[in-house]
Amino acid sequence: MIARLSSTLAMRLTRRKTFRCWHLVDQVLAAIGTNGRRKMKQFAIRSMRAIALAGTFGAVLATTALAADPITILVNNSPWYGGFEAVVEKYEEETGNTVKIDRTPYPGMLEKGRNAVRADQSPYELINIDAGWVVEFYDGGFLTPLDEIDPDFSFAPEIITNGGAVFWNEEKGWTTAKGGRAMTFSPNSNTHLWYYRTDMIDTPPETYDDVLANCQALHNPPQTYGAVMRGERGNAIRFAFTPHMLAYGGSFLQDPENGDFTVTINSPENLEALKAFLQIMENCSVENPGAVAQGDLVQLLLTGKAAQAQLVVAAQSQMDDPTKSAVVGKIGYAPMPNVAERQKAGVFGGWQMGVPHNLPDSRKQAAMEFIKYFLTEDAQTYYAENGGIPVHMGVLRGPLSEQDKFRWMQPYAEVAQNASAVLLFKEGAQIEEILGLRLNQAVIGELGPEEALNLAADDAFKVLQESGRSTGKLADL
């Protein structure tokens, strides 16, 4: 009987039906008369992998030790980590697989990822990569394309792909689904939302005029700040400014996906966007807006000092936490401010998780099992319920989004539907550094907005020219 059941299980496993086999697992357990259901389920599933490879139940004892090696995931310590950990625990319980998590502070993530993919063999089956680093891993050939692990793999239409950032077109050197291969999946597709105090503001602000009107009525420092945004030098201010730029129809480059790297940083549209950005910074924020980091922004909201703020969606989990927040139930969420009659714009930050190239096939297959599970609607729902930010539109627009606890979901879905990814090419990190400096200088008053954009354009042009891109730049403002 055991041999017959084991043969059926092996057949189903080879057809990638692992998660439909529980009635057969139970029969195997009954046949061998084992107590301790969860422990033996783990044994059974690991054994079934061996059966699928060896084809006979007799191979189980010889190969179980190898099959029992855990999957290890490198992931950042972040506001959504609790949700991710909860899904991992659920995955272990439901599949019998074992997962180890290397929970690492943000500053250590890049070094660990680089070391893993350059080692003789990666210690991780999955590594989490910040959007700003991902091109380095794609372009260097350090990740395994997902359809190389499973030729039938594709993303369901409901899955958010970070504006194409999970794909890589090797010929173009560009992140795009057009002609690109799926290299990663996103465990967190961070975009900005506009946070506002519902006890102070009746209607969600839609335009910059709305934001400034609220600011004028509510700005009363140091008790209350009318609107706060990140202004810290580097990625912080570049990321904060980008949705404002997109709202005004601006861009950093002309058409880089198709090879035109003409610098458009100092365009009239970007100047208009920067002036609007600076108006909020100067009239609504704290005394030194150029020093505001994400942690500062979160604390200003949690302590009730910010009436409005631009902040990533992942921070919402803290707003209703009574152990941290003085504004429980008082924060509303809206898409980013818009310019009248223009499409609401957003920009993806977030993370991409991929499978290192330097792994044996069995470990890559183990990683793929987790990827498929994580992207199911059930797993994504559980992820959201435990503090994660789902990347499944069916969850974001489903019944869960009607609950007050998840009032951020529908605004986030609206932003994510139209958001884009920027600077995802090999010189992107250098250009971000340039923008992070010049925009910060504009905020702190060292440079006027025209001068800041002109200098940023000059610096970016030099970088692209030196790297051999087909480039040019606009006339100075």
Tab-separated table of C-alpha atoms in Angstrom:
chain	number	residue	atom	x	y	z
A	1	MET	CA	0.000	0.000	0.000
A	2	ILE	CA	2.780	2.403	0.930
A	3	ALA	CA	4.565	1.745	-2.343
A	4	ARG	CA	1.373	2.405	-4.345
A	5	LEU	CA	0.614	5.649	-2.485
A	6	SER	CA	4.219	6.762	-2.759
A	7	SER	CA	4.220	6.168	-6.494
A	8	THR	CA	1.091	8.327	-6.874
A	9	LEU	CA	2.655	11.061	-4.790
A	10	ALA	CA	5.828	11.005	-6.854
A	11	MET	CA	3.814	11.296	-10.066
A	12	ARG	CA	1.897	14.301	-8.734
A	13	LEU	CA	5.020	15.974	-7.480
A	14	THR	CA	6.704	15.676	-10.856
A	15	ARG	CA	3.610	17.369	-12.300
A	16	ARG	CA	4.053	20.225	-9.752
A	17	LYS	CA	0.951	19.364	-7.758
A	18	THR	CA	2.652	19.329	-4.353
A	19	PHE	CA	-0.065	21.318	-2.619
A	20	ARG	CA	-2.858	18.997	-3.807
A	21	CYS	CA	-1.431	15.878	-2.205
A	22	TRP	CA	-2.511	16.210	1.433
A	23	HIS	CA	-5.059	13.414	1.383
A	24	LEU	CA	-2.329	11.114	0.102
A	25	VAL	CA	0.098	12.361	2.736
A	26	ASP	CA	-2.459	11.517	5.399
A	27	GLN	CA	-2.846	8.018	3.961
A	28	VAL	CA	0.911	7.508	3.996
A	29	LEU	CA	1.023	8.633	7.626
A	30	ALA	CA	-1.829	6.293	8.516
A	31	ALA	CA	-0.119	3.423	6.725
A	32	ILE	CA	3.104	3.810	8.681
A	33	GLY	CA	1.233	4.427	11.949
A	34	THR	CA	3.081	7.574	12.990
A	35	ASN	CA	2.137	10.021	15.704
A	36	GLY	CA	3.051	13.722	15.682
A	37	ARG	CA	1.213	14.947	12.585
A	38	ARG	CA	3.104	18.147	11.817
A	39	LYS	CA	6.554	16.652	12.369
A	40	MET	CA	5.746	13.662	10.219
A	41	LYS	CA	4.206	15.823	7.516
A	42	GLN	CA	7.549	17.536	7.230
A	43	PHE	CA	9.216	14.145	6.999
A	44	ALA	CA	6.687	12.977	4.428
A	45	ILE	CA	7.036	15.978	2.141
A	46	ARG	CA	10.815	15.840	2.232
A	47	SER	CA	10.620	12.154	1.537
A	48	MET	CA	8.263	12.752	-1.366
A	49	ARG	CA	10.835	15.003	-2.974
A	50	ALA	CA	13.259	12.135	-2.814
A	51	ILE	CA	10.617	9.813	-4.261
A	52	ALA	CA	10.054	12.203	-7.141
A	53	LEU	CA	13.755	12.082	-7.898
A	54	ALA	CA	14.474	8.431	-7.183
A	55	GLY	CA	11.101	6.933	-8.063
A	56	THR	CA	10.947	4.397	-5.219
A	57	PHE	CA	9.938	4.597	-1.591
A	58	GLY	CA	13.083	2.695	-0.733
A	59	ALA	CA	15.159	5.757	-1.625
A	60	VAL	CA	13.591	7.824	1.153
A	61	LEU	CA	15.886	6.802	3.966
A	62	ALA	CA	18.948	7.323	1.826
A	63	THR	CA	18.036	10.826	0.686
A	64	THR	CA	15.932	12.396	3.446
A	65	ALA	CA	18.950	14.040	5.098
A	66	LEU	CA	19.762	15.868	1.857
A	67	ALA	CA	16.126	16.848	1.276
A	68	ALA	CA	15.873	18.229	4.819
A	69	ASP	CA	18.302	21.082	4.091
A	70	PRO	CA	16.315	24.279	4.765
A	71	ILE	CA	15.557	27.044	2.338
A	72	THR	CA	17.311	30.209	3.481
A	73	ILE	CA	16.076	33.688	2.575
A	74	LEU	CA	17.992	36.943	2.946
A	75	VAL	CA	15.437	39.633	3.791
A	76	ASN	CA	15.614	43.133	5.230
A	77	ASN	CA	14.334	44.183	8.613
A	78	SER	CA	11.473	46.513	7.707
A	79	PRO	CA	7.940	47.564	8.689
A	80	TRP	CA	6.485	44.732	6.571
A	81	TYR	CA	8.818	42.056	7.931
A	82	GLY	CA	6.217	40.693	10.376
A	83	GLY	CA	3.853	39.892	7.525
A	84	PHE	CA	6.599	38.135	5.587
A	85	GLU	CA	7.604	36.056	8.595
A	86	ALA	CA	3.966	35.067	9.136
A	87	VAL	CA	3.675	33.810	5.546
A	88	VAL	CA	6.884	31.827	5.943
A	89	GLU	CA	5.498	30.135	9.065
A	90	LYS	CA	2.238	29.357	7.262
A	91	TYR	CA	4.198	27.967	4.324
A	92	GLU	CA	6.150	25.676	6.648
A	93	GLU	CA	2.977	24.458	8.303
A	94	GLU	CA	1.103	23.796	5.084
A	95	THR	CA	3.905	22.253	3.051
A	96	GLY	CA	6.226	20.689	5.584
A	97	ASN	CA	9.167	22.573	4.119
A	98	THR	CA	11.588	24.378	6.399
A	99	VAL	CA	12.621	27.987	5.838
A	100	LYS	CA	15.331	29.946	7.589
A	101	ILE	CA	15.288	33.744	7.430
A	102	ASP	CA	18.422	35.851	7.669
A	103	ARG	CA	16.781	39.050	8.918
A	104	THR	CA	19.270	41.809	8.179
A	105	PRO	CA	19.269	45.589	8.756
A	106	TYR	CA	19.131	47.606	5.544
A	107	PRO	CA	22.799	48.736	5.584
A	108	GLY	CA	23.997	45.120	5.521
A	109	MET	CA	21.740	43.838	2.747
A	110	LEU	CA	23.758	44.832	-0.309
A	111	GLU	CA	27.042	43.432	0.974
A	112	LYS	CA	25.440	40.104	1.907
A	113	GLY	CA	23.713	39.880	-1.463
A	114	ARG	CA	26.900	40.669	-3.378
A	115	ASN	CA	28.915	38.162	-1.381
A	116	ALA	CA	26.282	35.461	-1.873
A	117	VAL	CA	26.162	35.669	-5.663
A	118	ARG	CA	29.960	35.838	-5.993
A	119	ALA	CA	30.679	32.860	-3.743
A	120	ASP	CA	31.321	29.364	-5.069
A	121	GLN	CA	27.807	28.573	-3.894
A	122	SER	CA	25.233	30.946	-2.453
A	123	PRO	CA	24.197	30.376	1.174
A	124	TYR	CA	20.723	31.663	0.219
A	125	GLU	CA	18.028	30.276	-2.053
A	126	LEU	CA	16.427	33.732	-2.245
A	127	ILE	CA	17.964	37.169	-1.785
A	128	ASN	CA	16.050	40.428	-1.445
A	129	ILE	CA	17.419	43.312	-3.517
A	130	ASP	CA	16.516	46.979	-3.212
A	131	ALA	CA	15.205	48.531	-6.428
A	132	GLY	CA	18.266	50.772	-6.594
A	133	TRP	CA	20.633	47.799	-6.724
A	134	VAL	CA	18.733	45.371	-8.894
A	135	VAL	CA	20.297	46.278	-12.254
A	136	GLU	CA	23.737	45.377	-10.895
A	137	PHE	CA	22.474	41.856	-10.225
A	138	TYR	CA	20.612	41.571	-13.536
A	139	ASP	CA	23.361	42.979	-15.716
A	140	GLY	CA	26.039	40.926	-13.968
A	141	GLY	CA	24.222	37.635	-14.625
A	142	PHE	CA	24.047	36.940	-10.897
A	143	LEU	CA	20.425	35.742	-10.821
A	144	THR	CA	18.670	32.789	-12.410
A	145	PRO	CA	15.745	33.687	-14.686
A	146	LEU	CA	12.584	32.248	-13.176
A	147	ASP	CA	11.523	30.580	-16.418
A	148	GLU	CA	14.859	28.798	-16.458
A	149	ILE	CA	13.908	27.138	-13.172
A	150	ASP	CA	10.367	26.442	-14.336
A	151	PRO	CA	9.692	26.894	-18.085
A	152	ASP	CA	5.964	27.212	-17.327
A	153	PHE	CA	6.365	30.058	-14.852
A	154	SER	CA	4.643	33.378	-15.506
A	155	PHE	CA	3.106	36.087	-13.349
A	156	ALA	CA	-0.657	36.108	-12.974
A	157	PRO	CA	-2.216	39.329	-14.361
A	158	GLU	CA	-3.113	40.395	-10.799
A	159	ILE	CA	0.515	40.453	-9.620
A	160	ILE	CA	2.245	43.840	-9.336
A	161	THR	CA	5.578	43.741	-11.156
A	162	ASN	CA	6.960	47.105	-10.007
A	163	GLY	CA	6.535	48.850	-13.325
A	164	GLY	CA	8.411	46.049	-15.087
A	165	ALA	CA	11.321	46.109	-12.640
A	166	VAL	CA	11.124	42.345	-12.101
A	167	PHE	CA	11.992	41.769	-15.786
A	168	TRP	CA	15.288	42.184	-17.611
A	169	ASN	CA	15.790	42.660	-21.330
A	170	GLU	CA	19.428	41.720	-21.728
A	171	GLU	CA	19.720	43.068	-25.266
A	172	LYS	CA	18.441	46.508	-24.278
A	173	GLY	CA	19.953	46.473	-20.803
A	174	TRP	CA	16.568	47.549	-19.502
A	175	THR	CA	13.914	46.447	-17.022
A	176	THR	CA	10.859	45.747	-19.138
A	177	ALA	CA	8.362	42.970	-19.742
A	178	LYS	CA	8.682	43.658	-23.484
A	179	GLY	CA	11.255	41.130	-24.575
A	180	GLY	CA	12.431	40.731	-20.982
A	181	ARG	CA	12.638	37.638	-18.793
A	182	ALA	CA	11.191	37.388	-15.297
A	183	MET	CA	14.238	37.578	-13.022
A	184	THR	CA	12.658	38.308	-9.639
A	185	PHE	CA	9.348	38.794	-7.890
A	186	SER	CA	8.444	41.626	-5.554
A	187	PRO	CA	7.721	40.879	-1.890
A	188	ASN	CA	7.014	44.594	-1.382
A	189	SER	CA	6.131	47.114	-4.094
A	190	ASN	CA	6.497	50.318	-2.136
A	191	THR	CA	4.879	53.463	-3.480
A	192	HIS	CA	3.995	56.716	-1.759
A	193	LEU	CA	0.595	57.579	-0.376
A	194	TRP	CA	-0.552	60.942	0.933
A	195	TYR	CA	-1.285	60.505	4.667
A	196	TYR	CA	-3.677	63.024	6.223
A	197	ARG	CA	-5.444	63.573	9.551
A	198	THR	CA	-9.118	62.757	9.111
A	199	ASP	CA	-9.983	64.635	12.318
A	200	MET	CA	-8.517	67.799	10.795
A	201	ILE	CA	-9.200	67.369	7.069
A	202	ASP	CA	-12.648	66.391	5.829
A	203	THR	CA	-11.887	65.596	2.185
A	204	PRO	CA	-8.836	63.692	0.884
A	205	PRO	CA	-6.608	66.244	-0.873
A	206	GLU	CA	-6.369	65.616	-4.609
A	207	THR	CA	-4.333	68.526	-5.956
A	208	TYR	CA	-1.441	70.701	-4.833
A	209	ASP	CA	-3.931	73.499	-4.257
A	210	ASP	CA	-5.768	71.237	-1.786
A	211	VAL	CA	-2.535	70.396	0.018
A	212	LEU	CA	-1.540	74.042	0.346
A	213	ALA	CA	-5.016	75.107	1.494
A	214	ASN	CA	-4.891	72.472	4.250
A	215	CYS	CA	-1.405	73.602	5.160
A	216	GLN	CA	-2.448	77.250	5.417
A	217	ALA	CA	-5.292	76.329	7.753
A	218	LEU	CA	-3.380	73.867	9.950
A	219	HIS	CA	0.298	74.826	10.007
A	220	ASN	CA	1.063	75.919	13.579
A	221	PRO	CA	4.643	74.980	14.428
A	222	PRO	CA	5.947	73.465	16.569
A	223	GLN	CA	2.621	71.972	17.681
A	224	THR	CA	1.431	71.053	14.189
A	225	TYR	CA	3.169	70.989	10.815
A	226	GLY	CA	0.929	71.447	7.787
A	227	ALA	CA	2.653	68.937	5.472
A	228	VAL	CA	5.921	67.023	5.763
A	229	MET	CA	8.002	65.183	3.168
A	230	ARG	CA	11.422	63.546	3.112
A	231	GLY	CA	14.180	66.007	2.270
A	232	GLU	CA	17.289	64.175	3.416
A	233	ARG	CA	20.146	64.107	0.921
A	234	GLY	CA	20.444	61.011	-1.281
A	235	ASN	CA	17.820	58.436	-2.173
A	236	ALA	CA	15.345	59.957	0.295
A	237	ILE	CA	14.810	63.251	-1.516
A	238	ARG	CA	15.177	61.788	-5.017
A	239	PHE	CA	12.482	59.213	-4.251
A	240	ALA	CA	10.261	61.844	-2.608
A	241	PHE	CA	10.566	64.262	-5.532
A	242	THR	CA	9.939	61.741	-8.323
A	243	PRO	CA	6.114	61.441	-8.048
A	244	HIS	CA	5.890	65.247	-8.068
A	245	MET	CA	7.989	65.293	-11.241
A	246	LEU	CA	5.791	62.646	-12.872
A	247	ALA	CA	2.625	64.521	-11.886
A	248	TYR	CA	3.860	67.529	-13.864
A	249	GLY	CA	4.783	65.387	-16.865
A	250	GLY	CA	8.524	65.541	-16.227
A	251	SER	CA	11.266	62.945	-16.659
A	252	PHE	CA	14.957	62.402	-16.023
A	253	LEU	CA	15.802	61.137	-19.529
A	254	GLN	CA	14.163	61.342	-22.942
A	255	ASP	CA	13.566	57.684	-23.914
A	256	PRO	CA	16.209	55.452	-22.331
A	257	GLU	CA	14.328	52.199	-22.960
A	258	ASN	CA	14.837	52.799	-26.686
A	259	GLY	CA	18.390	54.086	-26.357
A	260	ASP	CA	17.840	57.850	-26.169
A	261	PHE	CA	19.622	58.998	-22.996
A	262	THR	CA	19.170	62.722	-23.623
A	263	VAL	CA	19.090	64.383	-20.190
A	264	THR	CA	15.777	66.101	-19.435
A	265	ILE	CA	16.378	66.872	-15.761
A	266	ASN	CA	16.323	70.633	-16.384
A	267	SER	CA	13.058	70.678	-18.329
A	268	PRO	CA	10.326	73.321	-17.778
A	269	GLU	CA	8.064	70.551	-16.423
A	270	ASN	CA	10.638	69.555	-13.815
A	271	LEU	CA	11.154	73.175	-12.822
A	272	GLU	CA	7.424	73.557	-12.265
A	273	ALA	CA	7.395	70.352	-10.203
A	274	LEU	CA	10.386	71.428	-8.118
A	275	LYS	CA	8.830	74.804	-7.349
A	276	ALA	CA	5.661	73.075	-6.119
A	277	PHE	CA	7.766	70.664	-4.064
A	278	LEU	CA	9.740	73.538	-2.526
A	279	GLN	CA	6.583	75.500	-1.758
A	280	ILE	CA	5.369	72.663	0.474
A	281	MET	CA	8.806	72.257	2.033
A	282	GLU	CA	9.219	75.961	2.792
A	283	ASN	CA	5.705	76.804	3.958
A	284	CYS	CA	4.402	73.631	5.580
A	285	SER	CA	7.269	71.540	6.959
A	286	VAL	CA	9.634	71.557	9.923
A	287	GLU	CA	12.333	74.162	10.483
A	288	ASN	CA	14.987	72.124	8.632
A	289	PRO	CA	13.109	70.163	5.927
A	290	GLY	CA	16.351	69.147	4.221
A	291	ALA	CA	17.202	66.889	7.165
A	292	VAL	CA	13.902	64.978	7.345
A	293	ALA	CA	14.448	61.221	6.985
A	294	GLN	CA	11.798	58.526	6.814
A	295	GLY	CA	12.048	57.770	10.534
A	296	ASP	CA	11.484	61.441	11.360
A	297	LEU	CA	8.449	61.530	9.107
A	298	VAL	CA	6.931	58.463	10.747
A	299	GLN	CA	7.444	59.931	14.218
A	300	LEU	CA	5.866	63.247	13.266
A	301	LEU	CA	2.762	61.374	12.156
A	302	LEU	CA	2.668	58.966	15.098
A	303	THR	CA	2.974	61.772	17.645
A	304	GLY	CA	0.212	63.803	16.000
A	305	LYS	CA	2.466	66.654	14.874
A	306	ALA	CA	1.968	66.244	11.126
A	307	ALA	CA	-1.375	67.103	9.569
A	308	GLN	CA	-0.314	65.720	6.171
A	309	ALA	CA	2.673	63.727	4.940
A	310	GLN	CA	4.081	61.942	1.922
A	311	LEU	CA	5.129	58.469	3.037
A	312	VAL	CA	5.531	54.965	1.653
A	313	VAL	CA	2.589	52.616	2.051
A	314	ALA	CA	4.620	50.185	4.197
A	315	ALA	CA	4.542	52.650	7.104
A	316	GLN	CA	0.751	52.412	7.433
A	317	SER	CA	1.036	49.377	9.716
A	318	GLN	CA	2.279	51.613	12.548
A	319	MET	CA	-0.462	54.241	12.352
A	320	ASP	CA	-3.141	52.183	14.121
A	321	ASP	CA	-0.792	50.461	16.559
A	322	PRO	CA	-1.858	51.703	20.022
A	323	THR	CA	1.583	50.894	21.438
A	324	LYS	CA	3.219	53.361	19.037
A	325	SER	CA	0.604	55.779	17.796
A	326	ALA	CA	-1.238	58.757	19.270
A	327	VAL	CA	-3.392	58.970	16.134
A	328	VAL	CA	-5.037	55.536	16.012
A	329	GLY	CA	-7.954	55.638	13.579
A	330	LYS	CA	-7.209	59.266	12.619
A	331	ILE	CA	-5.006	58.754	9.554
A	332	GLY	CA	-6.548	58.646	6.083
A	333	TYR	CA	-4.789	57.652	2.881
A	334	ALA	CA	-5.024	59.113	-0.603
A	335	PRO	CA	-3.059	58.894	-3.845
A	336	MET	CA	-0.318	61.475	-4.248
A	337	PRO	CA	-1.340	65.088	-4.995
A	338	ASN	CA	-2.017	65.761	-8.614
A	339	VAL	CA	-2.041	68.582	-11.106
A	340	ALA	CA	-5.566	69.320	-12.325
A	341	GLU	CA	-6.668	67.206	-15.303
A	342	ARG	CA	-3.573	65.003	-15.246
A	343	GLN	CA	-3.311	61.311	-14.467
A	344	LYS	CA	-2.298	60.560	-10.907
A	345	ALA	CA	1.311	59.446	-10.848
A	346	GLY	CA	3.369	57.239	-8.597
A	347	VAL	CA	6.822	55.725	-8.496
A	348	PHE	CA	7.850	52.281	-7.320
A	349	GLY	CA	10.611	51.784	-4.818
A	350	GLY	CA	10.351	48.505	-3.032
A	351	TRP	CA	12.224	45.260	-3.318
A	352	GLN	CA	12.819	42.446	-5.768
A	353	MET	CA	13.601	38.916	-4.585
A	354	GLY	CA	15.596	36.576	-6.798
A	355	VAL	CA	17.336	33.207	-6.994
A	356	PRO	CA	21.149	33.352	-7.121
A	357	HIS	CA	22.773	31.778	-10.163
A	358	ASN	CA	25.310	29.811	-8.148
A	359	LEU	CA	23.015	27.118	-6.747
A	360	PRO	CA	22.369	23.501	-7.699
A	361	ASP	CA	19.096	22.846	-9.490
A	362	SER	CA	17.488	21.190	-6.457
A	363	ARG	CA	17.903	24.345	-4.386
A	364	LYS	CA	16.571	26.527	-7.198
A	365	GLN	CA	13.509	24.293	-7.384
A	366	ALA	CA	13.040	24.664	-3.634
A	367	ALA	CA	13.109	28.447	-4.061
A	368	MET	CA	10.535	28.236	-6.833
A	369	GLU	CA	8.165	26.300	-4.564
A	370	PHE	CA	8.180	29.214	-2.137
A	371	ILE	CA	7.793	31.841	-4.894
A	372	LYS	CA	4.686	30.158	-6.283
A	373	TYR	CA	3.182	29.814	-2.831
A	374	PHE	CA	3.913	33.408	-1.828
A	375	LEU	CA	2.197	34.821	-4.915
A	376	THR	CA	-1.083	32.945	-4.416
A	377	GLU	CA	-4.087	35.023	-3.398
A	378	ASP	CA	-4.499	33.056	-0.167
A	379	ALA	CA	-0.901	33.679	0.886
A	380	GLN	CA	-1.135	37.338	-0.101
A	381	THR	CA	-4.311	37.748	1.959
A	382	TYR	CA	-2.580	36.227	4.977
A	383	TYR	CA	0.404	38.484	4.317
A	384	ALA	CA	-1.824	41.563	4.472
A	385	GLU	CA	-3.617	40.381	7.606
A	386	ASN	CA	-0.261	40.150	9.356
A	387	GLY	CA	1.125	43.541	8.379
A	388	GLY	CA	2.549	42.935	4.904
A	389	ILE	CA	1.850	44.910	1.741
A	390	PRO	CA	0.351	42.488	-0.787
A	391	VAL	CA	1.415	42.543	-4.415
A	392	HIS	CA	-1.835	40.927	-5.571
A	393	MET	CA	-4.475	43.302	-6.966
A	394	GLY	CA	-7.204	40.790	-6.126
A	395	VAL	CA	-6.382	41.282	-2.450
A	396	LEU	CA	-5.967	45.052	-2.680
A	397	ARG	CA	-9.377	45.430	-4.321
A	398	GLY	CA	-11.127	42.538	-2.614
A	399	PRO	CA	-13.304	42.199	0.497
A	400	LEU	CA	-10.383	42.889	2.834
A	401	SER	CA	-10.070	46.420	1.465
A	402	GLU	CA	-13.566	47.271	2.753
A	403	GLN	CA	-12.416	46.899	6.359
A	404	ASP	CA	-11.344	50.064	8.160
A	405	LYS	CA	-8.056	48.445	9.133
A	406	PHE	CA	-7.201	48.140	5.463
A	407	ARG	CA	-8.451	51.545	4.323
A	408	TRP	CA	-5.059	52.124	2.698
A	409	MET	CA	-5.530	49.300	0.184
A	410	GLN	CA	-7.723	50.933	-2.435
A	411	PRO	CA	-5.670	54.186	-2.624
A	412	TYR	CA	-2.542	52.060	-2.876
A	413	ALA	CA	-4.054	49.930	-5.660
A	414	GLU	CA	-4.927	53.122	-7.564
A	415	VAL	CA	-1.355	54.383	-7.299
A	416	ALA	CA	0.236	51.018	-8.088
A	417	GLN	CA	-1.933	50.640	-11.183
A	418	ASN	CA	-0.231	53.657	-12.789
A	419	ALA	CA	3.136	53.795	-11.023
A	420	SER	CA	6.412	53.455	-12.877
A	421	ALA	CA	10.001	52.572	-12.082
A	422	VAL	CA	12.842	54.997	-12.806
A	423	LEU	CA	16.652	54.984	-12.991
A	424	LEU	CA	16.812	51.211	-13.511
A	425	PHE	CA	19.859	51.158	-15.766
A	426	LYS	CA	23.540	50.706	-14.995
A	427	GLU	CA	24.269	54.421	-14.436
A	428	GLY	CA	21.099	54.892	-12.399
A	429	ALA	CA	22.836	54.822	-9.016
A	430	GLN	CA	25.249	57.573	-10.080
A	431	ILE	CA	22.435	59.758	-11.365
A	432	GLU	CA	20.458	59.212	-8.183
A	433	GLU	CA	23.459	60.413	-6.191
A	434	ILE	CA	23.606	63.554	-8.343
A	435	LEU	CA	19.900	64.257	-7.921
A	436	GLY	CA	20.041	63.487	-4.211
A	437	LEU	CA	22.685	66.197	-3.786
A	438	ARG	CA	21.255	68.928	-6.022
A	439	LEU	CA	17.634	68.575	-4.880
A	440	ASN	CA	18.740	68.725	-1.256
A	441	GLN	CA	20.761	71.870	-1.990
A	442	ALA	CA	17.601	73.449	-3.409
A	443	VAL	CA	15.605	72.560	-0.288
A	444	ILE	CA	18.180	73.950	2.151
A	445	GLY	CA	18.587	77.123	0.094
A	446	GLU	CA	22.120	76.649	-1.195
A	447	LEU	CA	20.850	76.657	-4.795
A	448	GLY	CA	17.849	78.134	-6.542
A	449	PRO	CA	15.583	75.656	-8.336
A	450	GLU	CA	16.861	76.573	-11.830
A	451	GLU	CA	20.498	76.306	-10.785
A	452	ALA	CA	19.911	72.999	-8.996
A	453	LEU	CA	18.323	71.406	-12.064
A	454	ASN	CA	20.917	72.836	-14.470
A	455	LEU	CA	23.817	71.500	-12.379
A	456	ALA	CA	22.144	68.108	-11.987
A	457	ALA	CA	21.646	67.929	-15.759
A	458	ASP	CA	25.305	68.832	-16.401
A	459	ASP	CA	26.532	66.197	-13.964
A	460	ALA	CA	24.236	63.489	-15.357
A	461	PHE	CA	25.228	64.323	-18.938
A	462	LYS	CA	28.918	63.821	-18.083
A	463	VAL	CA	28.206	60.416	-16.511
A	464	LEU	CA	26.232	59.205	-19.527
A	465	GLN	CA	28.717	60.620	-22.018
A	466	GLU	CA	31.611	58.854	-20.281
A	467	SER	CA	29.738	55.552	-20.334
A	468	GLY	CA	29.198	55.807	-24.097
A	469	ARG	CA	25.452	56.409	-24.108
A	470	SER	CA	23.687	58.207	-26.933
A	471	THR	CA	23.013	61.359	-24.956
A	472	GLY	CA	22.586	65.107	-25.009
A	473	LYS	CA	21.000	67.709	-22.781
A	474	LEU	CA	18.546	70.565	-22.841
A	475	ALA	CA	19.567	74.214	-22.820
A	476	ASP	CA	19.968	75.685	-19.364
A	477	LEU	CA	16.896	77.081	-17.664
